Coordinates of C-alpha atoms in Angstrom, one line a residue:
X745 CA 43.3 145.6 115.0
X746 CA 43.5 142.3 115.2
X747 CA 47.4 142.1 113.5
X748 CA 47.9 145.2 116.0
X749 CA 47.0 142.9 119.2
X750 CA 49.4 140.3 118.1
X751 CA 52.4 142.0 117.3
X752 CA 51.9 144.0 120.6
X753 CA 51.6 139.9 122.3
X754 CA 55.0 138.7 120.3
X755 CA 56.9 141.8 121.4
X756 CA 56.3 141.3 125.2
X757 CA 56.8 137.6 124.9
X758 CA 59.7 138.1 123.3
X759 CA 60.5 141.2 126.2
X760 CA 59.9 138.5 128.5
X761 CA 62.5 136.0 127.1
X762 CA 65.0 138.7 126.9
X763 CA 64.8 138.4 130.6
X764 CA 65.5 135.0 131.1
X765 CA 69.3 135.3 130.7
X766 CA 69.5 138.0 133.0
X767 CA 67.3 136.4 135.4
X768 CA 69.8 133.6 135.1
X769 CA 72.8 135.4 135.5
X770 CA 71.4 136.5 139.1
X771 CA 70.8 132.9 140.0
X772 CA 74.3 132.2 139.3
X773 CA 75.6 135.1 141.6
X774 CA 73.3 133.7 144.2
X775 CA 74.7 130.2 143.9
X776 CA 78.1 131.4 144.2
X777 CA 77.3 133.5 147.5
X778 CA 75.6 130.0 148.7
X779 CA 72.0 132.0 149.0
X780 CA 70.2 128.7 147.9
X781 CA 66.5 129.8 147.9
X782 CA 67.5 133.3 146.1
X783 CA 69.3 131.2 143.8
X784 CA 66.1 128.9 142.8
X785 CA 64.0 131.9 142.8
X786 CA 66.2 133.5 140.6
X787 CA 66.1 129.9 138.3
X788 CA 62.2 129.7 138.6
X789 CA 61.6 133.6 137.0
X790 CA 64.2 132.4 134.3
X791 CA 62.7 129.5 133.4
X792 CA 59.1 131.2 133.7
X793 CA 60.2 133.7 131.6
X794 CA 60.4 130.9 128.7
X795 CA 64.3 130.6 128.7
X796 CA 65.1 127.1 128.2
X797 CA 68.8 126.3 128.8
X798 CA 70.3 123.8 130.0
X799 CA 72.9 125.3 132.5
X800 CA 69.8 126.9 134.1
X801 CA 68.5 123.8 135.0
X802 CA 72.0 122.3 135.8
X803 CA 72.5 125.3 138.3
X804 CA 69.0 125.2 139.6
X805 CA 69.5 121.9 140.7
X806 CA 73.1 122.5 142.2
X807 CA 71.3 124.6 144.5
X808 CA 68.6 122.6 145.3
X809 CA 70.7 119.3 146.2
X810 CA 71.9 122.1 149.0
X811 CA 69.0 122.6 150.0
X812 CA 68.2 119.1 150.7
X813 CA 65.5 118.6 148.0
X814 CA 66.7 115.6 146.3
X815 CA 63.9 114.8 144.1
X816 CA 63.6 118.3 143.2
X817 CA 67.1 117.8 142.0
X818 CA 66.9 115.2 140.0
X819 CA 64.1 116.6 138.0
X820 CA 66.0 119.8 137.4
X821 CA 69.0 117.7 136.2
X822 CA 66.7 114.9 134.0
X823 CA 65.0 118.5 132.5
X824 CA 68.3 119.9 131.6
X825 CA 70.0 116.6 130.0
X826 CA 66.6 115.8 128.1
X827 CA 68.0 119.8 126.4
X828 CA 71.4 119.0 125.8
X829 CA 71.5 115.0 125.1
X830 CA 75.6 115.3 124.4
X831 CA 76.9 117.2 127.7
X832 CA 78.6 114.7 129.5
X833 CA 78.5 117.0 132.3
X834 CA 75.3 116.7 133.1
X835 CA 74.9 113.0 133.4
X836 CA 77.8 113.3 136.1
X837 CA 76.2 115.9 138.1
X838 CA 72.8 113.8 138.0
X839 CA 75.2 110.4 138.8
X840 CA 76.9 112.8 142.1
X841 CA 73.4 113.1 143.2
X842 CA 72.1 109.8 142.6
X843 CA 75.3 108.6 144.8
X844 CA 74.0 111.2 147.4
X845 CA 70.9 109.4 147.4
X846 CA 72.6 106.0 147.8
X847 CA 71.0 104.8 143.9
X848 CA 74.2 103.4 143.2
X849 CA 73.2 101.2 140.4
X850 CA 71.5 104.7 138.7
X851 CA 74.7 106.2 139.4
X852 CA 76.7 103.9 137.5
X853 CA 74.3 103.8 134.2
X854 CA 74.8 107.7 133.9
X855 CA 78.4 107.8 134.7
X856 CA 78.9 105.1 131.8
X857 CA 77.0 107.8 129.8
X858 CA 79.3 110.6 130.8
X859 CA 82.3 108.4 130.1
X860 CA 80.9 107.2 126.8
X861 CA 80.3 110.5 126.1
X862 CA 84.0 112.4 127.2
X863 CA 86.3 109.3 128.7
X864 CA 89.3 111.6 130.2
X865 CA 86.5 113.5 132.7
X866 CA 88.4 111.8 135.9
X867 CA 85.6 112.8 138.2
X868 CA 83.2 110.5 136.5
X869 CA 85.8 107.5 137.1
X870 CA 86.6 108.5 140.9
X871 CA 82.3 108.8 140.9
X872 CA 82.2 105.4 138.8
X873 CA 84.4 103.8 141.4
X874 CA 82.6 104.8 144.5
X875 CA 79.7 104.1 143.4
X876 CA 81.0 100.1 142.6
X877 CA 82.7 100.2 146.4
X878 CA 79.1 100.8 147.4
X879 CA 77.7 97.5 145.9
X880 CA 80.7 95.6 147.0
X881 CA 82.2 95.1 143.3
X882 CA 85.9 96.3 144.9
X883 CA 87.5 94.5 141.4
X884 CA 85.8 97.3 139.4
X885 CA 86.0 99.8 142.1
X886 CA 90.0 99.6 141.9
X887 CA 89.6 99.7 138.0
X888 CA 88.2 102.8 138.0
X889 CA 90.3 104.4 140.6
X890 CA 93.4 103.4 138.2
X891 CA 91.5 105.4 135.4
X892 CA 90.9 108.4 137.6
X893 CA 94.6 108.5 138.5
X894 CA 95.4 108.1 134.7
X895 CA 93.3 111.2 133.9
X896 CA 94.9 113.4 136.3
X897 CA 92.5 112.7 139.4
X898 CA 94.3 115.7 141.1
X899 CA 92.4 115.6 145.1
X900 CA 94.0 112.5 145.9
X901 CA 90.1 110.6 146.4
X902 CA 91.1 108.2 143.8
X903 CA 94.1 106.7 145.8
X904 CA 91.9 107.4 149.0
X905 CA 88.5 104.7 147.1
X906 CA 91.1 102.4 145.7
X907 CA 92.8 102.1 149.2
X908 CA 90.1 101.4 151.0
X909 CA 88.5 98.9 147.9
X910 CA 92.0 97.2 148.6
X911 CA 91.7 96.9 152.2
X912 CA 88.4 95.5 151.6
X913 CA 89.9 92.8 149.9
X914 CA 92.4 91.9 152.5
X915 CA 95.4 93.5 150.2
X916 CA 96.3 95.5 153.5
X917 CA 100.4 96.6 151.9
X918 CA 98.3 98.1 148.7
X919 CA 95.7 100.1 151.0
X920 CA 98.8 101.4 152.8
X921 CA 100.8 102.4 149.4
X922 CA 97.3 104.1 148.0
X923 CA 96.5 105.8 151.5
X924 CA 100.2 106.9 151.4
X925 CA 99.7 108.6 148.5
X926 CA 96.3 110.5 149.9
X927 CA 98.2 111.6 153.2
X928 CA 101.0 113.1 150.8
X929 CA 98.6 114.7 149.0
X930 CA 96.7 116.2 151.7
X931 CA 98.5 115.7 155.1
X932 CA 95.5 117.4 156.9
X933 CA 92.9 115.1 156.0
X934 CA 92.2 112.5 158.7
X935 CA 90.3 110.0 156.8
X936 CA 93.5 108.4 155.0
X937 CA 95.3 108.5 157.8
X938 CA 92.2 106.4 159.8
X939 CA 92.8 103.7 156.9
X940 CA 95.9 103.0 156.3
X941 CA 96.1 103.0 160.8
X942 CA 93.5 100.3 159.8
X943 CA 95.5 98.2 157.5
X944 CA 98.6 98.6 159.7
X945 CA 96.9 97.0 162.9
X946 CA 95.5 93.9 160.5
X947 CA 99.3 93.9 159.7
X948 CA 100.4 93.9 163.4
X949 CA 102.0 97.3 162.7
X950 CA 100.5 98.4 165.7
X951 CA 102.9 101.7 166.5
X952 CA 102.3 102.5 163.3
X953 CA 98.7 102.4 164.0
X954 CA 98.9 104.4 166.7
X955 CA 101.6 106.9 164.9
X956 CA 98.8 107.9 162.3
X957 CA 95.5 107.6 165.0
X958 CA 97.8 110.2 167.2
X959 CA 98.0 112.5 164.5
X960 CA 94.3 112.4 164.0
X961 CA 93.7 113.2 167.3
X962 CA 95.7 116.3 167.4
X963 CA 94.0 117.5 163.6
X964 CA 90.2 116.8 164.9
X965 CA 90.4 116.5 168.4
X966 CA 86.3 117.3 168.0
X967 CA 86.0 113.6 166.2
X968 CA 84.5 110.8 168.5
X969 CA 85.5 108.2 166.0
X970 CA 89.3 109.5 166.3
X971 CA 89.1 108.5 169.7
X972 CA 87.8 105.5 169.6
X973 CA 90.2 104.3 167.3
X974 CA 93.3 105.5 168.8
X975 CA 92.3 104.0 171.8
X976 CA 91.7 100.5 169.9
X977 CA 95.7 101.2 169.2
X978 CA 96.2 101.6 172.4
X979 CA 94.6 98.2 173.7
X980 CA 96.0 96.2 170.8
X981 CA 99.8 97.1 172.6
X982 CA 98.5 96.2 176.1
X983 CA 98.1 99.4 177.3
X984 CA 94.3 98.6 178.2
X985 CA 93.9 101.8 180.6
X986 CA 94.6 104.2 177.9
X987 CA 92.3 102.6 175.9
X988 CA 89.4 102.6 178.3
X989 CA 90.1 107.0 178.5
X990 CA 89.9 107.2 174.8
X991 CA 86.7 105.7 174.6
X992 CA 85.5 107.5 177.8
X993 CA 86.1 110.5 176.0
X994 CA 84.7 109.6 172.8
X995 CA 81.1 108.9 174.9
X996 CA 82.0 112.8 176.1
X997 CA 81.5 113.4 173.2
X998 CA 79.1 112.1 172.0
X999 CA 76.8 110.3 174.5
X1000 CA 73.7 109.3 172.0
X1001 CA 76.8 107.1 169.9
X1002 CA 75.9 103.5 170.1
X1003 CA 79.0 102.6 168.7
X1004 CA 81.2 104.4 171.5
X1005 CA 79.3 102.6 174.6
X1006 CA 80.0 99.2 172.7
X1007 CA 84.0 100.3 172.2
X1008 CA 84.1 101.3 176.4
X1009 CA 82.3 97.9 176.8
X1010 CA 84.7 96.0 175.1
X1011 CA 87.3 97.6 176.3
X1012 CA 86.1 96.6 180.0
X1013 CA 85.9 93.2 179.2
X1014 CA 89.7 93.5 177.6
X1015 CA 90.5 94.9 181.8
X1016 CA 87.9 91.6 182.7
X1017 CA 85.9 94.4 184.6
X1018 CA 82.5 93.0 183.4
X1019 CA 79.7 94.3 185.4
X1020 CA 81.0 98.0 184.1
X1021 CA 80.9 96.2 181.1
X1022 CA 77.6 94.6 181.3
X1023 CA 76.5 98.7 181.9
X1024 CA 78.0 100.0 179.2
X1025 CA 76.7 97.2 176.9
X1026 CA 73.3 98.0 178.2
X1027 CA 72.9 100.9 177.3
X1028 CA 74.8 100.4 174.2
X1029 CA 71.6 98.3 173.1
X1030 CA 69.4 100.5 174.7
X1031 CA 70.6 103.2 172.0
X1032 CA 70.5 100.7 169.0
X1033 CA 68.5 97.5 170.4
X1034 CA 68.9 96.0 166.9
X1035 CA 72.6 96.0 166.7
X1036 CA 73.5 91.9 166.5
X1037 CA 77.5 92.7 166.8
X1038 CA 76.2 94.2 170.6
X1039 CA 74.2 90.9 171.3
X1040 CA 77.0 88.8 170.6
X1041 CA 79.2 90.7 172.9
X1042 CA 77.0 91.0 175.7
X1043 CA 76.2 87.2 175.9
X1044 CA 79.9 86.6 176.0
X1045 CA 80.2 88.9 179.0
X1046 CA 77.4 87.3 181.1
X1047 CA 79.2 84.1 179.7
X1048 CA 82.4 85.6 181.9
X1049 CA 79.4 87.1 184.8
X1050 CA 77.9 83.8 185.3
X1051 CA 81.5 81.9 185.5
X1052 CA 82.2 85.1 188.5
X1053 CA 78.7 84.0 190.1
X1054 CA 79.7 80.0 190.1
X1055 CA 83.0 80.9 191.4
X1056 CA 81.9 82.7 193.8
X1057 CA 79.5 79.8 195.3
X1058 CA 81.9 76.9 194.5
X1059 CA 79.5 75.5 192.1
X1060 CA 80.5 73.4 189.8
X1061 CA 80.5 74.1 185.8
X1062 CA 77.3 73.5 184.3
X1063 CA 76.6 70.4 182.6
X1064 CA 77.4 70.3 179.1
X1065 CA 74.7 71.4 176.5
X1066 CA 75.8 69.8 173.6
X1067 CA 76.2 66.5 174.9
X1068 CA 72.4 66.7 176.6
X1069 CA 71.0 68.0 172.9
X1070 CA 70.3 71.9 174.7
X1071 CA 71.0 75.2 173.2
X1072 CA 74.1 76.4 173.7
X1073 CA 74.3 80.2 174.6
X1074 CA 73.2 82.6 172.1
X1075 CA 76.9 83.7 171.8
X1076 CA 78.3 82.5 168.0
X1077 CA 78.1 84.2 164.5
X1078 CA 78.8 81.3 162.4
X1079 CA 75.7 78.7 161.5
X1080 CA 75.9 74.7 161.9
X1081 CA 75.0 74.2 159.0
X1082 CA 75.8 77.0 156.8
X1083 CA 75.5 77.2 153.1
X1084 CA 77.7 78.9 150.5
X1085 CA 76.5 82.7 151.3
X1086 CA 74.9 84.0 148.6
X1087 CA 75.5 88.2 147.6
X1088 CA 73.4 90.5 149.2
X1089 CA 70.6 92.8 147.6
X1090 CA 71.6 95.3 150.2
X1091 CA 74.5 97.0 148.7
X1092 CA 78.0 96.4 150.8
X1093 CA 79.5 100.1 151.6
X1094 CA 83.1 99.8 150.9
X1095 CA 84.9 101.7 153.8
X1096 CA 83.7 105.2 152.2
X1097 CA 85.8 107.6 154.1
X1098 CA 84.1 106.8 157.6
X1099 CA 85.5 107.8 160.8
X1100 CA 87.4 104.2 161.1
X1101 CA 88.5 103.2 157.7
X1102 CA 88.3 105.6 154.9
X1103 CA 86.8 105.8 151.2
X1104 CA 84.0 104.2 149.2
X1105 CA 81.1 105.6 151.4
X1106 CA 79.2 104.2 153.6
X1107 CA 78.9 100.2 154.9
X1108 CA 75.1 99.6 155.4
X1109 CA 73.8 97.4 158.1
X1110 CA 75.3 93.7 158.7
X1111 CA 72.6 91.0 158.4
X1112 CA 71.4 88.9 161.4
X1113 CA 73.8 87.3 162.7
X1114 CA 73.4 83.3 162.7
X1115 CA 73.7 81.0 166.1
X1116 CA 75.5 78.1 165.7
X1117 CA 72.1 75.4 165.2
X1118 CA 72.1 72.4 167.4
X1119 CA 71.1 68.8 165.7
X1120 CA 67.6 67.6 167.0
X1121 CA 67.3 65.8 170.7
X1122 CA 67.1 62.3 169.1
X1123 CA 70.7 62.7 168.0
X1124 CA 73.0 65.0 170.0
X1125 CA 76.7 65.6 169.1
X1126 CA 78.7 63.4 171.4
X1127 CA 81.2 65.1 173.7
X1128 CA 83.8 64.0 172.0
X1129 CA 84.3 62.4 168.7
X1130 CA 87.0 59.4 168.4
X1131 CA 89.7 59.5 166.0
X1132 CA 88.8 56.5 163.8
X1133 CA 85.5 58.4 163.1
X1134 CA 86.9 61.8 161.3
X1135 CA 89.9 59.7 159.7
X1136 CA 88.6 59.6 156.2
X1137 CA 86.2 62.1 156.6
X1138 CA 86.0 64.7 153.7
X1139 CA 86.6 68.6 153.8
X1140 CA 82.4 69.0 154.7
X1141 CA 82.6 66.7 157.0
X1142 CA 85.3 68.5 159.2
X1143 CA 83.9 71.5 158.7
X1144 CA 80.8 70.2 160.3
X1145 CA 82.8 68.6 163.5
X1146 CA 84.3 71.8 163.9
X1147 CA 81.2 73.6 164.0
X1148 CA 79.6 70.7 166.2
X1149 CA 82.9 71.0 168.9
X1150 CA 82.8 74.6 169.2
X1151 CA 78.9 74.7 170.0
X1152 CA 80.5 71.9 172.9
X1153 CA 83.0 74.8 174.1
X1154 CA 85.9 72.4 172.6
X1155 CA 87.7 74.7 171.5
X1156 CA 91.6 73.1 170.4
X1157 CA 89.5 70.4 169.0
X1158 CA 87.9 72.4 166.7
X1159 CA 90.7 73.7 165.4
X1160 CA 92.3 70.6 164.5
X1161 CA 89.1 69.8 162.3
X1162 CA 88.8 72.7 160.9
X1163 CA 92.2 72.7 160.2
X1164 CA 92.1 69.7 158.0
X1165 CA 88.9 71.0 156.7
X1166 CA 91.1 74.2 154.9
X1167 CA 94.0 71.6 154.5
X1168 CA 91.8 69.3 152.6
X1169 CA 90.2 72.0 150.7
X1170 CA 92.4 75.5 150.6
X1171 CA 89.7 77.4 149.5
X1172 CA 86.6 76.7 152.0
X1173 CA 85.4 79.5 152.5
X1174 CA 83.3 78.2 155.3
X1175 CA 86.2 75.9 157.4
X1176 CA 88.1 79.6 157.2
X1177 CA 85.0 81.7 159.2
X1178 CA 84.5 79.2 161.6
X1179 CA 88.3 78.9 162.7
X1180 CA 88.6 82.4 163.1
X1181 CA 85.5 82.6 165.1
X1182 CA 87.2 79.9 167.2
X1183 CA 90.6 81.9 167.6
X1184 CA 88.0 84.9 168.5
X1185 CA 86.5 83.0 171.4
X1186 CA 90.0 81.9 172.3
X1187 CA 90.4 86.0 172.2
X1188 CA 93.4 85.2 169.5
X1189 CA 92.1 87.9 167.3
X1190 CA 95.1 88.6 164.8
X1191 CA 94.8 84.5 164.1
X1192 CA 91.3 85.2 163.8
X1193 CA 91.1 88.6 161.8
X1194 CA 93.6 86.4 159.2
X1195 CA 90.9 83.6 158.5
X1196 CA 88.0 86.5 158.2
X1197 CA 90.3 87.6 155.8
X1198 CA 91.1 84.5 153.8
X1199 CA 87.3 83.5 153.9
X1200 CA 86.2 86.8 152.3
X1201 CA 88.9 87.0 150.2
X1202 CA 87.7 83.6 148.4
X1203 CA 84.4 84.8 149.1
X1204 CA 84.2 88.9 148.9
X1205 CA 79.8 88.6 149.4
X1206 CA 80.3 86.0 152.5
X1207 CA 78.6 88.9 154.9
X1208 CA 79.4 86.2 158.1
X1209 CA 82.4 86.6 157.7
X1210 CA 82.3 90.4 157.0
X1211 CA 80.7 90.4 160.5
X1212 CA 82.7 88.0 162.0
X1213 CA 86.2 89.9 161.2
X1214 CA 84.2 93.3 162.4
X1215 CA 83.6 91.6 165.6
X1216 CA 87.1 90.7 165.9
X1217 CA 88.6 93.9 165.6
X1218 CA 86.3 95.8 167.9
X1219 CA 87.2 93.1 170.7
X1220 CA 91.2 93.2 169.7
X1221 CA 90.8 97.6 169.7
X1222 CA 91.4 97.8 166.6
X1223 CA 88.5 100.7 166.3

């Protein structure tokens, strides 16, 4: 009886079992008709039916990254590579989700698995390579686009990544070859056509700029960010009122974007209309009140309110801070006494096909900005500095006059120190950001957008400067 009872048990276990590819096979329909939740369901009953496969587990968790449920996910894809050790496949799809997820570094150690395993899979190195972008290592980002494109990369993302990991790095006539290539690949696709209308304007190639942002504009008309580039084109050739509709119509909309009451804010203080300015700015920080890039801007403008006010009364200029060992106005990015910048822990998006630049996903949040630090009260920075005294000085020590006559709102001074600074020492990284934030207060933002360059090219991690070149291009119109 006993011997009856458990042949009867093996025969429905085994019954059962004999389900599990069926039960799988309807998962897969599901998942091809996008009906996520049928699909797990369908996955579950498989899998409680004692199948163990791994492409159930690989499809169960396709579904569930559609459904939003991350972890989920990753469990389902950990479950089905702990089955089939060897399936390079599997590692990527775990690596495409823990890029989802923004794990970059997790990303990378099982797409070096997958390429280990199977080389030639291009969609590991085009994975591989955004995944670096995201970190900020643009070297190895490039590297791995150039594999992808080896293997037969055939969608055109790998030229789109290495484009924008060469704009990155200031190689602006690369980014424009490599988003070429994209556009002729896929003329439709906006995003390639946003950055290479990006490295164009840091070319001066501004009807170029504007040629691809037009053609944008007619394919996704829908896109805010369209808008507010094209009219960044528009304001980088003068033609300031065309810029200021663009941006009105990118706050049509989309009236909860930060970013589009700070482009229409800037753009009034390019027409020098600053109260509308001063509005827009508000409520620009009221959407984001943590955004330093905002700050910055709206201290300049009641820089330009409060010169209106004093005009207006016939007062004369305030006294000067610098010389009477005060604060100066909470209006400069680069530090007094700055140190080399060290990399971030916060990963450094390369442009990842974003509405302004394109490719290796998104940039996250630039750091505090720092104010220019006064020395104590005891011993303030004279108004001027004599000649004889910055003779022999070294490269540091120009850098630090510089510093000390832009805080004093002396502005061609400055230059000439830092000036020596770089020609005493060609690759300062330091002498570089604070020159071009004095041609951006001079509102010479293509000299300005070329020493943000030079300083991160020497120094890719110098997030200052990062800002600093940001800022630049939002007051030129270059987004």
């Amino acid at each position: 009886m006993l011997r009856l009872t458990a042949c009867l048990l093996c025969a429905m276990l085994l019954a059962a079992q004999g389900d599990g590819p069926a039960l799988k096979s309807r998962g897969d329909e599901f998942l091809n008709a996008q009906q996520w939740n049928q699909a797990v369901d369908a996955y579950d009953r498989s899998i409680a039916s004692g199948y163990q496969h791994s492409s159930v587990y690989k499809n169960r968790g396709a579904a569930l990254v559609m459904l939003g449920r991350y972890e989920q996910a990753r469990e389902s894809y950990s479950r089905a590579i702990k089955l089939r050790l060897d399936d390079p496949v599997l590692w990527l799809e775990r690596a495409k989700l823990y890029n989802l997820t923004r794990k970059y570094r997790d990303a990378i150690d099982d797409l070096d698995q997958t390429i280990r395993l199977k080389p030639d899979i291009a969609a590991a190195w085009v994975e591989r390579a955004y995944a670096y972008g995201q970190i900020g290592k643009f070297e190895e980002a490039i590297s791995s686009c150039s594999n992808a494109i080896k293997f037969g990369e055939p969608t055109g993302r790998a030229y789109a990544l290495r484009g924008a990991a060469w704009e990155r790095l200031g190689e602006h006539q690369k980014a424009i070859e490599d988003f070429t290539r994209t556009i002729e690949m896929d003329p439709n696709d906006v995003k390639p056509l946003m950055g290479r209308s990006l490295a164009y304007t840091a070319l001066e190639q501004h009807e170029k700029a504007l040629a691809d942002r037009e053609r944008a504009v007619k394919l996704r008309p829908e896109m805010p960010d369209v808008w507010l580039a094209r009219g960044g084109s528009f304001h980088q050739l003068g033609r300031h009122e065309e810029g200021l509709f663009d941006r009105t119509e990118a706050i049509r909309l989309n009236p909860a974007n930060p970013e589009a009451w700070l482009a229409r804010g800037s753009a009034y203080y390019l027409l020098n209309r600053y109260k509308e300015s001063d509005a827009d700015l508000q409520e620009a920080l009221r959407l984001n009140p943590a955004d330093s890039e905002t700050k910055q801007i709206y201290a300049m403008v009641h820089e330009k309110l409060d010169e209106q006010a004093r005009a207006e009364v016939g007062e004369r200029p305030a006294r000067d801070p610098v010389a009477k060992g005060d604060k100066p106005a909470d209006t400069l990015v680069i530090a007094q006494h700055e140190s080399t910048p060290q990399p971030s822990s916060t990963p450094a998006p390369v442009v990842q096909q974003p509405a302004v630049a394109v490719a290796p996903p998104p940039v996250q949040a630039t750091p505090k900005a720092k104010v220019i630090a006064q020395p104590p009260a005891t011993k303030p920075v004279p108004a001027s500095i004599p000649a004889v005294a910055v003779a022999p000085a070294s490269a540091e020590k120009h850098n630090q006059i510089g510093r000390a006559l832009t805080g004093a709102h002396q502005y061609e001074d400055a230059l000439t120190e830092l000036t020596e600074a770089i020609r005493l020492k060609p690759d300062f990284s330091l002498a570089y950001n604070a020159r071009g934030y004095v041609y951006m207060l001079q509102r010479k933002f293509t000299q300005a957008v070329a020493d943000f360059d030079a300083a991160i090219r020497i120094n890719p991690k110098y997030e200052n400067a990062i800002a600093n070149r940001q800022q630049a291009l939002k007051l030129a119109g270059a987004h």
